[in-house]
CSV table of C-alpha atoms in Angstrom, one decimal:
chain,number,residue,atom,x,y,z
W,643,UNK,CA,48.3,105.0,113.1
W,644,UNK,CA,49.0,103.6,116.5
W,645,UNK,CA,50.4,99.9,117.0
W,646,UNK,CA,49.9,98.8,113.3
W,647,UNK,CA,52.0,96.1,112.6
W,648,UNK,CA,54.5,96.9,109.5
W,649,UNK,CA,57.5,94.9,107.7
W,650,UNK,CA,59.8,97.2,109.4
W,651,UNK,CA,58.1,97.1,113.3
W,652,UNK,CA,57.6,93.5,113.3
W,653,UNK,CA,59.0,91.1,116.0
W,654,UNK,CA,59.2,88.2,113.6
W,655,UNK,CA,59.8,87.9,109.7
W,656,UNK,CA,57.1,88.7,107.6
W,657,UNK,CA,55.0,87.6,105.0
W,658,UNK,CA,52.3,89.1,102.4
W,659,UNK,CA,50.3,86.7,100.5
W,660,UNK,CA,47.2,88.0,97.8
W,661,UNK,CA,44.3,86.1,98.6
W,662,UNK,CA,43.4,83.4,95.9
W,663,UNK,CA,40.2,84.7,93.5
W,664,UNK,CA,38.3,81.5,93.3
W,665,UNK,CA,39.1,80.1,96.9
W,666,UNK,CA,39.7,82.9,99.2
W,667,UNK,CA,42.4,81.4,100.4
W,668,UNK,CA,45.7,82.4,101.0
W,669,UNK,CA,48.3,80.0,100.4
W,670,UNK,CA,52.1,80.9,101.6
W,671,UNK,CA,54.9,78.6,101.0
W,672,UNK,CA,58.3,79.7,102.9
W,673,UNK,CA,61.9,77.3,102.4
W,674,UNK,CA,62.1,76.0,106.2
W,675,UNK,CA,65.7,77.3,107.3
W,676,UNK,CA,67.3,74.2,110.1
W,677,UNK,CA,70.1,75.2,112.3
W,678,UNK,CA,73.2,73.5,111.6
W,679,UNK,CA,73.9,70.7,114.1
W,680,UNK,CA,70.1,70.6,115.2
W,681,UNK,CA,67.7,67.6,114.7
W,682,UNK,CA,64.8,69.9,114.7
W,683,UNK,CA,63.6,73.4,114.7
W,684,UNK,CA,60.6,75.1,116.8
W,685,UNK,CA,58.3,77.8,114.9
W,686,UNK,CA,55.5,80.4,115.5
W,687,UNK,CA,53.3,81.6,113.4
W,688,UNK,CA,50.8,85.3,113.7
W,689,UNK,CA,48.1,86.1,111.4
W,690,UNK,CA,48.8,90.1,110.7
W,691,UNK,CA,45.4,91.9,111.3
W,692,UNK,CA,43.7,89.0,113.1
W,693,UNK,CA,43.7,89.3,116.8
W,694,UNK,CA,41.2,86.6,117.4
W,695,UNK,CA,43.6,84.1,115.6
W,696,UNK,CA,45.9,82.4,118.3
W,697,UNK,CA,49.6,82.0,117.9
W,698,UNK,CA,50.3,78.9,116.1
W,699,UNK,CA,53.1,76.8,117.0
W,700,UNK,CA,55.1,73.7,116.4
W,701,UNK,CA,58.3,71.9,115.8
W,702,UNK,CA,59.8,70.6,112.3
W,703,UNK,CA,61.6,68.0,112.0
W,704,UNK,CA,65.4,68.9,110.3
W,705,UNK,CA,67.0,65.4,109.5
W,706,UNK,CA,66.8,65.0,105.4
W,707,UNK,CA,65.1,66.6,102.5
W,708,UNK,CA,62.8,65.0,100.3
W,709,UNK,CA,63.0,62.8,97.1
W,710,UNK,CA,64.5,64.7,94.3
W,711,UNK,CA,65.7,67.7,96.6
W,712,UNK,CA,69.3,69.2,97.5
W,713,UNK,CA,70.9,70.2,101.1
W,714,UNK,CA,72.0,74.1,100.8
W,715,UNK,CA,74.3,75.6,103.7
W,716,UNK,CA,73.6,79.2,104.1
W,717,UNK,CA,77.0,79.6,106.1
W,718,UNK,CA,76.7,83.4,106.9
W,719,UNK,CA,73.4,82.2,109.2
W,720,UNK,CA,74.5,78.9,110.3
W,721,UNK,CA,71.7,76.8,108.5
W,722,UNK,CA,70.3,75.0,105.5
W,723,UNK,CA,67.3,74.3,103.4
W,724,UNK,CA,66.3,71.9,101.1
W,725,UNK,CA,66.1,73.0,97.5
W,726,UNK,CA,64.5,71.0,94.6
W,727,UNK,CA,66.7,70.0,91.4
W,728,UNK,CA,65.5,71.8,88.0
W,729,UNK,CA,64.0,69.9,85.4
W,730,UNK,CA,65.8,67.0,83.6
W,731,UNK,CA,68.4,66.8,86.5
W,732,UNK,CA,67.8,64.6,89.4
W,733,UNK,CA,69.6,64.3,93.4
W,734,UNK,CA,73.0,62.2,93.6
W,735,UNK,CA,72.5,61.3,97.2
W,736,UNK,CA,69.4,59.9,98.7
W,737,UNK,CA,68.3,60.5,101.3
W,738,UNK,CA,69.8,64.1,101.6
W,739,UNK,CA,70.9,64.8,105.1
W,740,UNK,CA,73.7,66.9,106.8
W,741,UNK,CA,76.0,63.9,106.4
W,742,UNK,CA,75.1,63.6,102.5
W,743,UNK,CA,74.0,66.9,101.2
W,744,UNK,CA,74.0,66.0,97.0
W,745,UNK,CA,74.0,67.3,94.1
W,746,UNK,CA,71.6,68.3,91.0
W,747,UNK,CA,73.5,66.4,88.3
W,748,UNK,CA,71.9,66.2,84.2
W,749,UNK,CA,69.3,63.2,83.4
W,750,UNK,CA,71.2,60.8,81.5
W,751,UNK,CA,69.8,61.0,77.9
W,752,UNK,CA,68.3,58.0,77.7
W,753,UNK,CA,67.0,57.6,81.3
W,754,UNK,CA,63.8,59.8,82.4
W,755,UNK,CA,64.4,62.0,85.9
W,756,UNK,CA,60.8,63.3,87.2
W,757,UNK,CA,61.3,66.2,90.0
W,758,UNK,CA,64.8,65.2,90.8
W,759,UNK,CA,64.3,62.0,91.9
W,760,UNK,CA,67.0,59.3,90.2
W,761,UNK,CA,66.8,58.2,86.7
W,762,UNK,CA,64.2,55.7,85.5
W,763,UNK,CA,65.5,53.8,82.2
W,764,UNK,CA,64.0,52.3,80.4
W,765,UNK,CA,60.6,54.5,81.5
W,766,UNK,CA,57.0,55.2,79.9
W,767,UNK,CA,54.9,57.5,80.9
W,768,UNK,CA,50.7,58.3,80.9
W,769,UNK,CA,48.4,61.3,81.2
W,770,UNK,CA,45.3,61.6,82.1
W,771,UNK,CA,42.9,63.7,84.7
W,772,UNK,CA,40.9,63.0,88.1
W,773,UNK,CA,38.4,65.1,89.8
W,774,UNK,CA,39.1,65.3,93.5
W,775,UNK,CA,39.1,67.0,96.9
W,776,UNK,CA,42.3,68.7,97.8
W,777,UNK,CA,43.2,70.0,101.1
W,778,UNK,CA,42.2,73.5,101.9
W,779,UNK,CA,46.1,75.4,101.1
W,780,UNK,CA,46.5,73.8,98.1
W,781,UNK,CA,47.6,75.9,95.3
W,782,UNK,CA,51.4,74.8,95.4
W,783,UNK,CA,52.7,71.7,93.3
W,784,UNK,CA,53.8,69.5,95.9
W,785,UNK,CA,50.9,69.8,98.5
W,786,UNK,CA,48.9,68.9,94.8
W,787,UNK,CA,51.2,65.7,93.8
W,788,UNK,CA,50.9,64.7,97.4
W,789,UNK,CA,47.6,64.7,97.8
W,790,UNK,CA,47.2,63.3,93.9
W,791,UNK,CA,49.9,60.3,95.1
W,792,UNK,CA,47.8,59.3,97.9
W,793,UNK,CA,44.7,59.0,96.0
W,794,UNK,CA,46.4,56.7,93.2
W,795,UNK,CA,48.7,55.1,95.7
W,796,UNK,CA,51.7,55.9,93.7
W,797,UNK,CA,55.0,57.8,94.7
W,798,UNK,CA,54.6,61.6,94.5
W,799,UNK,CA,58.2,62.4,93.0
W,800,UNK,CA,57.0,60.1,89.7
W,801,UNK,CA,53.9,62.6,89.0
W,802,UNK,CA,54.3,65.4,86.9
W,803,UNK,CA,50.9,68.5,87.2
W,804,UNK,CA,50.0,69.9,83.8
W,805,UNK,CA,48.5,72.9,83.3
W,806,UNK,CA,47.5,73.8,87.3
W,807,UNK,CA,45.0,76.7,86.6
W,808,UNK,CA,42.8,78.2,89.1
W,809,UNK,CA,39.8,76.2,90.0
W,810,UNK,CA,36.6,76.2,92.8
W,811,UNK,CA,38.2,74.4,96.0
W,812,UNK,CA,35.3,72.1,96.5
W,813,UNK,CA,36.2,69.7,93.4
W,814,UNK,CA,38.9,70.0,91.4
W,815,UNK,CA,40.0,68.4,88.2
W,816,UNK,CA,43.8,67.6,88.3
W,817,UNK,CA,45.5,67.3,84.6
W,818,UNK,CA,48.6,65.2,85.6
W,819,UNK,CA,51.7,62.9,83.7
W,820,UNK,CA,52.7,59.8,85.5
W,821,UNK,CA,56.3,58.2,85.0
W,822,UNK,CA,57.5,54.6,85.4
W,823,UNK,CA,59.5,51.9,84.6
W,824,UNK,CA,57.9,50.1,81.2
W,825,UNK,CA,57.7,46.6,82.7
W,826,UNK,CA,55.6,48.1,85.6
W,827,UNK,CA,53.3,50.8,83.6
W,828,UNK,CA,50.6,48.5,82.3
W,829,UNK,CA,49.5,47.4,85.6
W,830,UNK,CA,50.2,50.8,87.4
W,831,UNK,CA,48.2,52.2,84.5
W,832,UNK,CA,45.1,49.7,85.3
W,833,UNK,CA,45.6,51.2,89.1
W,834,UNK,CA,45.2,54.4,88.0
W,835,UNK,CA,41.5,53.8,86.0
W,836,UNK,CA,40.5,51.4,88.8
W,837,UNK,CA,41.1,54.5,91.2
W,838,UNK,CA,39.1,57.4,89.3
W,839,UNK,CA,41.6,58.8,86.9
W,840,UNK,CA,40.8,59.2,83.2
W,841,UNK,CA,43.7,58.4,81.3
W,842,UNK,CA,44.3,59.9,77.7
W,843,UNK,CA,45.9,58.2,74.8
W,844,UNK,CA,48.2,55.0,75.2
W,845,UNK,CA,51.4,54.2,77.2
W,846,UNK,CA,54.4,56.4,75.5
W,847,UNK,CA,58.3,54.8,76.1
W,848,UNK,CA,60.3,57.6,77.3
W,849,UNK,CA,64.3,58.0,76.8
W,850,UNK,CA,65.4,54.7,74.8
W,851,UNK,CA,68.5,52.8,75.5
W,852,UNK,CA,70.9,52.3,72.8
W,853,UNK,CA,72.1,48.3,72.2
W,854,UNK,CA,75.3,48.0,74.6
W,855,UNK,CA,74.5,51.2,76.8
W,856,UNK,CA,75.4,50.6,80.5
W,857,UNK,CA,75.2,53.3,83.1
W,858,UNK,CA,76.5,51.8,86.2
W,859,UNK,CA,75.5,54.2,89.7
W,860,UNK,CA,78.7,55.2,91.3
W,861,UNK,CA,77.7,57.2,95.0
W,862,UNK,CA,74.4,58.1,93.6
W,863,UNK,CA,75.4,59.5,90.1
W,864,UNK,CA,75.1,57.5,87.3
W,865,UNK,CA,78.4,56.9,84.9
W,866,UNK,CA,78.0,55.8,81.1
W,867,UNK,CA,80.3,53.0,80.9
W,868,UNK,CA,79.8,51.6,77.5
């Protein structure tokens, strides 16, 4: 066939995403790569196969990654990307930026660290479930906890999705965890019932201190000093 665009023809890199069976959508999530030494970063986008689809483009902003996220230098092409920390680690440096790029460092065992973000001792958590609109690409975690956080009016990097399967896009029911300090969970928890959520059983303690433990924070990584 004749000007048929392929992986190997085509102008800019490509990508193939399946189309979701319940929402017909197609959802692609791609690391943004920022050039080193540049505040921002310009982008197009081309729908393969869909001519009446304009060109879509835009600038992103490269200054720091996200809560719970490390700075990666790819030094063989000159940039970076943000990377998220693996469970039960959390960032050493917030925010993350090309002066402070951090590292994934273990959870202190009595502390509880939720998407990397920095250990919360002394923590509890709650579950529970809310039916809800989501926006339209929506399949990936963090456009999910983002969405979720703004409906409860509670920090993303502190919710935790359980069992994401595939649902209708028109309402969705969203299984999720929620982590916080102890002091601060019976009143966040009352937030969360106020707002829609149905929470299931009672406020669990997460990660207990032993008597005399002290972690002081030293640059962003916390140090067991007694």
């Amino acid at each position: 066939f004749d000007n048929v665009c392929t992986f190997s023809s085509a102008s800019m890199p490509v990508l193939n995403a399946g189309f979701h069976p319940y929402t017909g959508l197609s959802n692609i999530q791609q690391a943004v790569h920022c050039a080193l030494g540049q505040n921002e970063m310009s982008f197009q986008i081309r729908v393969v196969g869909a001519a009446h689809i304009g060109k879509i483009a835009g600038r992103i902003s490269c200054t720091h990654c996200d809560t719970g996220q490390r700075r990666v230098v790819h030094g063989d092409m000159g940039t970076w990307s943000c990377e998220i920390c693996g469970p039960d680690t959390y960032i050493s440096a917030h925010p993350v930026s090309e002066a402070r790029s951090g590292l994934c460092v273990a959870c202190p065992p009595s502390a509880a660290c939720v998407n990397g973000a920095p250990p919360i001792f002394g923590a509890s958590k709650v579950t529970g479930e809310i039916e809800m609109e989501l926006p339209d690409v929506s399949n990936g975690d963090y456009v999910i906890r983002l969405a979720l956080a703004a409906r409860l009016g509670v920090q993303a990097s502190k919710i935790v999705l359980l069992n994401q399967g595939p649902q209708r896009r028109d309402v969705r029911k969203v299984a999720f965890m929620f982590v916080a300090e102890r002091a601060q969970m019976p009143a966040l928890a009352s937030q969360l019932t106020a707002l829609g959520a149905v929470l299931s059983g009672d406020i669990e303690s997460m990660g207990l201190q032993t008597e005399g433990e002290t972690w002081e924070n030293v640059a962003g990584q916390f140090i067991l000093r007694a």
